[in-house]
């Protein structure tokens, strides 16, 4: 039986991935900060789901978690680096620095650490890594300086990791979605449900299930095929032009 390790499994894309892979006969280690959410998911998904309470910013704890995985779940075939967040969409010159640094720690430091810790088993099993980057890593927009930079980091980390892992058989993919309606935006609006709903109003965004299906497709391609990067948007989202300031 194959095993996936999914970070940020308490909601959104991570939770949808846990459901998708278990429905396909995999077992899943799911991490997240909210114990009540993990417990509810464990209740629903049964013994094929191993919930682990973890904060991506607690770098030392991530090492302990990997070292202490029970034998039945220790052979990881797929790492889905999904955990991540966006700080509020404020112009950087006005932004709360702590909130920006918090996003950097979660999106980059924690992700690099968990990847490093899981690589020995991924190499041994010729496994795969799927990193949740974003269109925000390729296309700049106002209020997304740090968030977009963390996601650009993730894409470049994915591509460079492929070079380092050359010959090991480990596959690495950068998934780069646009607008997906999940709790992600409620975090971004700092709990303002109305602002979050407004963002998705009448635009038919992608769903967590859409992205989980894509990740499942990527992970179940034949071993000789590596999807390097995959960018997705809802049909209703596209690109804007440059801004020009005139005095
Ligand atoms: C966030 C996607 O399109 O809101 O990762 O920037 S988008």
mmCIF file of C-alpha atoms in Angstrom, residues 3-245:
data_model
loop_
_atom_site.group_PDB
_atom_site.id
_atom_site.type_symbol
_atom_site.label_atom_id
_atom_site.label_comp_id
_atom_site.label_asym_id
_atom_site.label_seq_id
_atom_site.Cartn_x
_atom_site.Cartn_y
_atom_site.Cartn_z
ATOM 1 C CA UNK A 3 1.559 6.219 1.739
ATOM 2 C CA UNK A 4 1.176 9.957 1.266
ATOM 3 C CA UNK A 5 2.373 12.564 3.749
ATOM 4 C CA UNK A 6 0.161 15.655 3.407
ATOM 5 C CA UNK A 7 0.889 18.860 5.288
ATOM 6 C CA UNK A 8 -1.988 21.174 6.146
ATOM 7 C CA UNK A 9 -4.579 18.399 5.983
ATOM 8 C CA UNK A 10 -7.050 20.151 8.282
ATOM 9 C CA UNK A 11 -8.815 22.081 5.518
ATOM 10 C CA UNK A 12 -9.025 22.976 1.851
ATOM 11 C CA UNK A 13 -6.707 21.323 -0.653
ATOM 12 C CA UNK A 14 -4.883 19.238 1.984
ATOM 13 C CA UNK A 15 -8.094 17.810 3.372
ATOM 14 C CA UNK A 16 -9.423 17.106 -0.138
ATOM 15 C CA UNK A 17 -6.136 15.337 -0.976
ATOM 16 C CA UNK A 18 -6.423 13.160 2.140
ATOM 17 C CA UNK A 19 -9.916 12.092 1.066
ATOM 18 C CA UNK A 20 -8.896 11.540 -2.565
ATOM 19 C CA UNK A 21 -5.832 9.384 -1.850
ATOM 20 C CA UNK A 22 -7.577 7.299 0.807
ATOM 21 C CA UNK A 23 -10.496 6.716 -1.561
ATOM 22 C CA UNK A 24 -7.907 5.410 -4.053
ATOM 23 C CA UNK A 25 -6.522 2.886 -1.547
ATOM 24 C CA UNK A 26 -3.549 4.851 -0.215
ATOM 25 C CA UNK A 27 -2.876 5.537 3.422
ATOM 26 C CA UNK A 28 -2.225 9.089 4.511
ATOM 27 C CA UNK A 29 -0.264 10.886 7.216
ATOM 28 C CA UNK A 30 -2.017 14.227 7.630
ATOM 29 C CA UNK A 31 -0.538 17.111 9.590
ATOM 30 C CA UNK A 32 -2.084 20.343 10.781
ATOM 31 C CA UNK A 33 -2.316 22.716 13.687
ATOM 32 C CA UNK A 34 -5.965 22.124 14.600
ATOM 33 C CA UNK A 35 -6.372 18.909 16.585
ATOM 34 C CA UNK A 36 -10.177 18.976 16.511
ATOM 35 C CA UNK A 37 -10.166 19.090 12.691
ATOM 36 C CA UNK A 38 -7.624 16.273 12.459
ATOM 37 C CA UNK A 39 -9.615 14.157 14.914
ATOM 38 C CA UNK A 40 -12.813 14.675 12.927
ATOM 39 C CA UNK A 41 -11.015 13.684 9.720
ATOM 40 C CA UNK A 42 -9.502 10.613 11.418
ATOM 41 C CA UNK A 43 -12.965 9.642 12.613
ATOM 42 C CA UNK A 44 -14.277 9.894 9.058
ATOM 43 C CA UNK A 45 -11.345 8.303 7.207
ATOM 44 C CA UNK A 46 -10.559 5.485 9.656
ATOM 45 C CA UNK A 47 -7.307 3.696 10.320
ATOM 46 C CA UNK A 48 -5.739 4.511 6.954
ATOM 47 C CA UNK A 49 -5.414 8.101 8.150
ATOM 48 C CA UNK A 50 -2.744 9.014 10.691
ATOM 49 C CA UNK A 51 -3.364 12.486 12.142
ATOM 50 C CA UNK A 52 -0.359 14.386 13.511
ATOM 51 C CA UNK A 53 -0.698 17.761 15.188
ATOM 52 C CA UNK A 54 2.114 19.919 13.886
ATOM 53 C CA UNK A 55 3.018 23.537 13.250
ATOM 54 C CA UNK A 56 5.172 24.082 10.150
ATOM 55 C CA UNK A 57 7.011 26.866 11.939
ATOM 56 C CA UNK A 58 8.285 24.476 14.630
ATOM 57 C CA UNK A 59 11.285 23.252 12.673
ATOM 58 C CA UNK A 60 12.705 20.993 15.400
ATOM 59 C CA UNK A 61 9.371 19.309 15.912
ATOM 60 C CA UNK A 62 9.157 18.443 12.209
ATOM 61 C CA UNK A 63 12.298 16.312 12.557
ATOM 62 C CA UNK A 64 10.879 14.554 15.602
ATOM 63 C CA UNK A 65 7.619 13.832 13.779
ATOM 64 C CA UNK A 66 9.438 12.127 10.896
ATOM 65 C CA UNK A 67 11.725 10.151 13.246
ATOM 66 C CA UNK A 68 8.750 8.964 15.289
ATOM 67 C CA UNK A 69 6.457 7.881 12.456
ATOM 68 C CA UNK A 70 5.036 4.456 13.350
ATOM 69 C CA UNK A 71 6.498 1.640 11.200
ATOM 70 C CA UNK A 72 3.254 1.125 9.279
ATOM 71 C CA UNK A 73 3.332 4.755 8.082
ATOM 72 C CA UNK A 74 7.096 5.343 7.898
ATOM 73 C CA UNK A 75 7.601 4.413 4.232
ATOM 74 C CA UNK A 76 6.481 7.609 2.528
ATOM 75 C CA UNK A 77 5.886 7.406 -1.244
ATOM 76 C CA UNK A 78 4.481 10.894 -1.758
ATOM 77 C CA UNK A 79 4.984 14.191 0.034
ATOM 78 C CA UNK A 80 2.314 16.808 -0.649
ATOM 79 C CA UNK A 81 3.698 20.096 0.627
ATOM 80 C CA UNK A 82 0.361 21.832 0.917
ATOM 81 C CA UNK A 83 0.553 23.780 4.205
ATOM 82 C CA UNK A 84 0.911 27.470 3.567
ATOM 83 C CA UNK A 85 -0.734 30.798 4.150
ATOM 84 C CA UNK A 86 -0.974 34.311 2.811
ATOM 85 C CA UNK A 87 -0.536 37.389 4.969
ATOM 86 C CA UNK A 88 -3.141 40.161 4.544
ATOM 87 C CA UNK A 89 -3.089 41.893 1.149
ATOM 88 C CA UNK A 90 -1.466 45.109 2.298
ATOM 89 C CA UNK A 91 1.068 47.167 0.356
ATOM 90 C CA UNK A 92 4.399 46.035 1.748
ATOM 91 C CA UNK A 93 5.360 49.542 2.865
ATOM 92 C CA UNK A 94 2.331 49.485 5.171
ATOM 93 C CA UNK A 95 2.430 45.807 6.136
ATOM 94 C CA UNK A 96 2.825 44.294 9.576
ATOM 95 C CA UNK A 97 6.296 42.771 9.340
ATOM 96 C CA UNK A 98 5.571 39.923 11.753
ATOM 97 C CA UNK A 99 2.692 38.708 9.615
ATOM 98 C CA UNK A 100 4.905 38.731 6.532
ATOM 99 C CA UNK A 101 7.700 36.842 8.305
ATOM 100 C CA UNK A 102 5.163 34.368 9.631
ATOM 101 C CA UNK A 103 4.132 33.514 6.061
ATOM 102 C CA UNK A 104 7.780 33.096 5.067
ATOM 103 C CA UNK A 105 8.434 30.696 7.940
ATOM 104 C CA UNK A 106 5.371 28.591 7.155
ATOM 105 C CA UNK A 107 5.594 28.587 3.370
ATOM 106 C CA UNK A 108 9.357 28.205 3.043
ATOM 107 C CA UNK A 109 11.265 27.231 6.215
ATOM 108 C CA UNK A 110 8.845 24.547 7.367
ATOM 109 C CA UNK A 111 8.443 23.161 3.871
ATOM 110 C CA UNK A 112 12.185 22.927 3.271
ATOM 111 C CA UNK A 113 12.648 21.216 6.647
ATOM 112 C CA UNK A 114 9.945 18.577 6.204
ATOM 113 C CA UNK A 115 11.195 17.865 2.665
ATOM 114 C CA UNK A 116 14.748 17.393 3.908
ATOM 115 C CA UNK A 117 13.616 15.058 6.680
ATOM 116 C CA UNK A 118 11.491 12.911 4.367
ATOM 117 C CA UNK A 119 13.937 12.695 1.472
ATOM 118 C CA UNK A 120 15.836 9.581 2.666
ATOM 119 C CA UNK A 121 12.646 7.512 2.601
ATOM 120 C CA UNK A 122 11.423 9.180 -0.610
ATOM 121 C CA UNK A 123 14.730 8.311 -2.300
ATOM 122 C CA UNK A 124 14.634 4.753 -0.983
ATOM 123 C CA UNK A 125 11.121 4.284 -2.378
ATOM 124 C CA UNK A 126 11.596 6.336 -5.572
ATOM 125 C CA UNK A 127 8.731 8.503 -4.408
ATOM 126 C CA UNK A 128 7.367 11.879 -5.417
ATOM 127 C CA UNK A 129 7.058 15.406 -4.058
ATOM 128 C CA UNK A 130 4.253 17.783 -5.002
ATOM 129 C CA UNK A 131 4.748 21.377 -3.892
ATOM 130 C CA UNK A 132 1.778 23.752 -3.740
ATOM 131 C CA UNK A 133 3.080 26.927 -5.334
ATOM 132 C CA UNK A 134 0.755 29.478 -6.939
ATOM 133 C CA UNK A 135 0.178 31.702 -9.948
ATOM 134 C CA UNK A 136 1.192 34.438 -7.488
ATOM 135 C CA UNK A 137 4.765 33.153 -7.892
ATOM 136 C CA UNK A 138 4.738 34.012 -11.605
ATOM 137 C CA UNK A 139 2.432 37.040 -11.889
ATOM 138 C CA UNK A 140 2.872 39.910 -9.445
ATOM 139 C CA UNK A 141 -0.142 41.685 -7.961
ATOM 140 C CA UNK A 142 -0.618 44.441 -5.454
ATOM 141 C CA UNK A 143 -0.436 43.370 -1.825
ATOM 142 C CA UNK A 144 1.176 40.040 -2.655
ATOM 143 C CA UNK A 145 4.892 40.877 -2.511
ATOM 144 C CA UNK A 146 5.936 38.458 0.216
ATOM 145 C CA UNK A 147 3.294 35.852 -0.542
ATOM 146 C CA UNK A 148 4.197 35.811 -4.241
ATOM 147 C CA UNK A 149 7.882 35.645 -3.397
ATOM 148 C CA UNK A 150 7.368 32.620 -1.147
ATOM 149 C CA UNK A 151 5.539 30.888 -3.986
ATOM 150 C CA UNK A 152 8.212 31.803 -6.547
ATOM 151 C CA UNK A 153 10.676 30.266 -4.097
ATOM 152 C CA UNK A 154 8.626 27.100 -4.093
ATOM 153 C CA UNK A 155 8.582 26.783 -7.867
ATOM 154 C CA UNK A 156 12.324 27.346 -8.117
ATOM 155 C CA UNK A 157 12.958 25.007 -5.170
ATOM 156 C CA UNK A 158 10.954 22.326 -6.996
ATOM 157 C CA UNK A 159 12.842 22.736 -10.255
ATOM 158 C CA UNK A 160 16.259 22.842 -8.588
ATOM 159 C CA UNK A 161 15.408 19.870 -6.416
ATOM 160 C CA UNK A 162 14.842 17.917 -9.607
ATOM 161 C CA UNK A 163 18.461 18.605 -10.525
ATOM 162 C CA UNK A 164 19.750 17.532 -7.121
ATOM 163 C CA UNK A 165 17.644 14.372 -7.257
ATOM 164 C CA UNK A 166 18.782 13.522 -10.784
ATOM 165 C CA UNK A 167 19.080 9.752 -11.134
ATOM 166 C CA UNK A 168 17.301 8.908 -7.898
ATOM 167 C CA UNK A 169 13.934 8.291 -9.541
ATOM 168 C CA UNK A 170 12.253 10.801 -7.201
ATOM 169 C CA UNK A 171 9.778 13.003 -9.069
ATOM 170 C CA UNK A 172 9.116 16.638 -8.137
ATOM 171 C CA UNK A 173 6.237 18.828 -9.281
ATOM 172 C CA UNK A 174 5.311 22.450 -8.719
ATOM 173 C CA UNK A 175 1.525 22.903 -8.820
ATOM 174 C CA UNK A 176 0.573 26.538 -9.404
ATOM 175 C CA UNK A 177 -3.136 27.230 -8.903
ATOM 176 C CA UNK A 178 -4.960 30.512 -9.222
ATOM 177 C CA UNK A 179 -8.163 31.168 -7.318
ATOM 178 C CA UNK A 180 -9.449 28.219 -5.309
ATOM 179 C CA UNK A 181 -12.248 28.792 -2.825
ATOM 180 C CA UNK A 182 -10.970 27.507 0.525
ATOM 181 C CA UNK A 183 -10.286 28.836 4.011
ATOM 182 C CA UNK A 184 -7.031 30.199 2.581
ATOM 183 C CA UNK A 185 -8.783 33.460 1.802
ATOM 184 C CA UNK A 186 -10.364 33.698 5.223
ATOM 185 C CA UNK A 187 -6.846 33.590 6.655
ATOM 186 C CA UNK A 188 -5.764 36.199 4.113
ATOM 187 C CA UNK A 189 -8.626 38.515 5.103
ATOM 188 C CA UNK A 190 -7.901 37.790 8.782
ATOM 189 C CA UNK A 191 -11.272 36.179 9.418
ATOM 190 C CA UNK A 192 -13.362 38.623 7.394
ATOM 191 C CA UNK A 193 -15.797 36.165 5.828
ATOM 192 C CA UNK A 194 -17.605 38.856 3.884
ATOM 193 C CA UNK A 195 -14.416 40.121 2.228
ATOM 194 C CA UNK A 196 -13.461 36.553 1.419
ATOM 195 C CA UNK A 197 -16.854 35.763 -0.087
ATOM 196 C CA UNK A 198 -16.735 38.951 -2.139
ATOM 197 C CA UNK A 199 -13.527 37.823 -3.735
ATOM 198 C CA UNK A 200 -15.176 34.690 -5.095
ATOM 199 C CA UNK A 201 -18.612 36.175 -5.788
ATOM 200 C CA UNK A 202 -20.091 35.172 -9.156
ATOM 201 C CA UNK A 203 -16.745 34.007 -10.572
ATOM 202 C CA UNK A 204 -16.983 30.216 -10.241
ATOM 203 C CA UNK A 205 -13.551 29.587 -8.635
ATOM 204 C CA UNK A 206 -11.713 26.277 -8.635
ATOM 205 C CA UNK A 207 -12.464 23.945 -5.735
ATOM 206 C CA UNK A 208 -10.170 22.081 -3.362
ATOM 207 C CA UNK A 209 -11.431 18.922 -5.075
ATOM 208 C CA UNK A 210 -10.253 20.195 -8.474
ATOM 209 C CA UNK A 211 -6.723 20.606 -7.140
ATOM 210 C CA UNK A 212 -6.785 17.303 -5.219
ATOM 211 C CA UNK A 213 -7.809 15.521 -8.429
ATOM 212 C CA UNK A 214 -4.911 17.208 -10.246
ATOM 213 C CA UNK A 215 -2.403 16.253 -7.549
ATOM 214 C CA UNK A 216 -3.688 12.685 -7.620
ATOM 215 C CA UNK A 217 -3.289 12.631 -11.412
ATOM 216 C CA UNK A 218 0.270 13.981 -11.147
ATOM 217 C CA UNK A 219 1.183 11.423 -8.491
ATOM 218 C CA UNK A 220 -0.212 8.471 -10.386
ATOM 219 C CA UNK A 221 1.547 9.034 -13.710
ATOM 220 C CA UNK A 222 3.934 6.258 -14.763
ATOM 221 C CA UNK A 223 7.323 6.376 -13.001
ATOM 222 C CA UNK A 224 9.160 7.518 -16.155
ATOM 223 C CA UNK A 225 7.052 10.704 -16.434
ATOM 224 C CA UNK A 226 7.714 13.835 -14.355
ATOM 225 C CA UNK A 227 5.321 16.788 -14.507
ATOM 226 C CA UNK A 228 7.684 19.690 -13.746
ATOM 227 C CA UNK A 229 5.187 22.540 -13.413
ATOM 228 C CA UNK A 230 1.457 22.769 -13.751
ATOM 229 C CA UNK A 231 -0.406 26.086 -13.702
ATOM 230 C CA UNK A 232 -4.192 26.171 -13.269
ATOM 231 C CA UNK A 233 -6.789 28.931 -13.150
ATOM 232 C CA UNK A 234 -10.538 29.079 -13.121
ATOM 233 C CA UNK A 235 -11.772 30.034 -16.593
ATOM 234 C CA UNK A 236 -13.013 33.306 -15.140
ATOM 235 C CA UNK A 237 -9.533 34.393 -13.968
ATOM 236 C CA UNK A 238 -6.904 35.713 -16.361
ATOM 237 C CA UNK A 239 -4.283 38.473 -16.558
ATOM 238 C CA UNK A 240 -4.254 42.241 -16.198
ATOM 239 C CA UNK A 241 -1.862 44.705 -17.778
ATOM 240 C CA UNK A 242 0.844 46.869 -16.250
ATOM 241 C CA UNK A 243 -0.021 49.813 -13.999
ATOM 242 C CA UNK A 244 1.232 53.222 -15.108
ATOM 243 C CA UNK A 245 1.433 56.110 -12.683
#
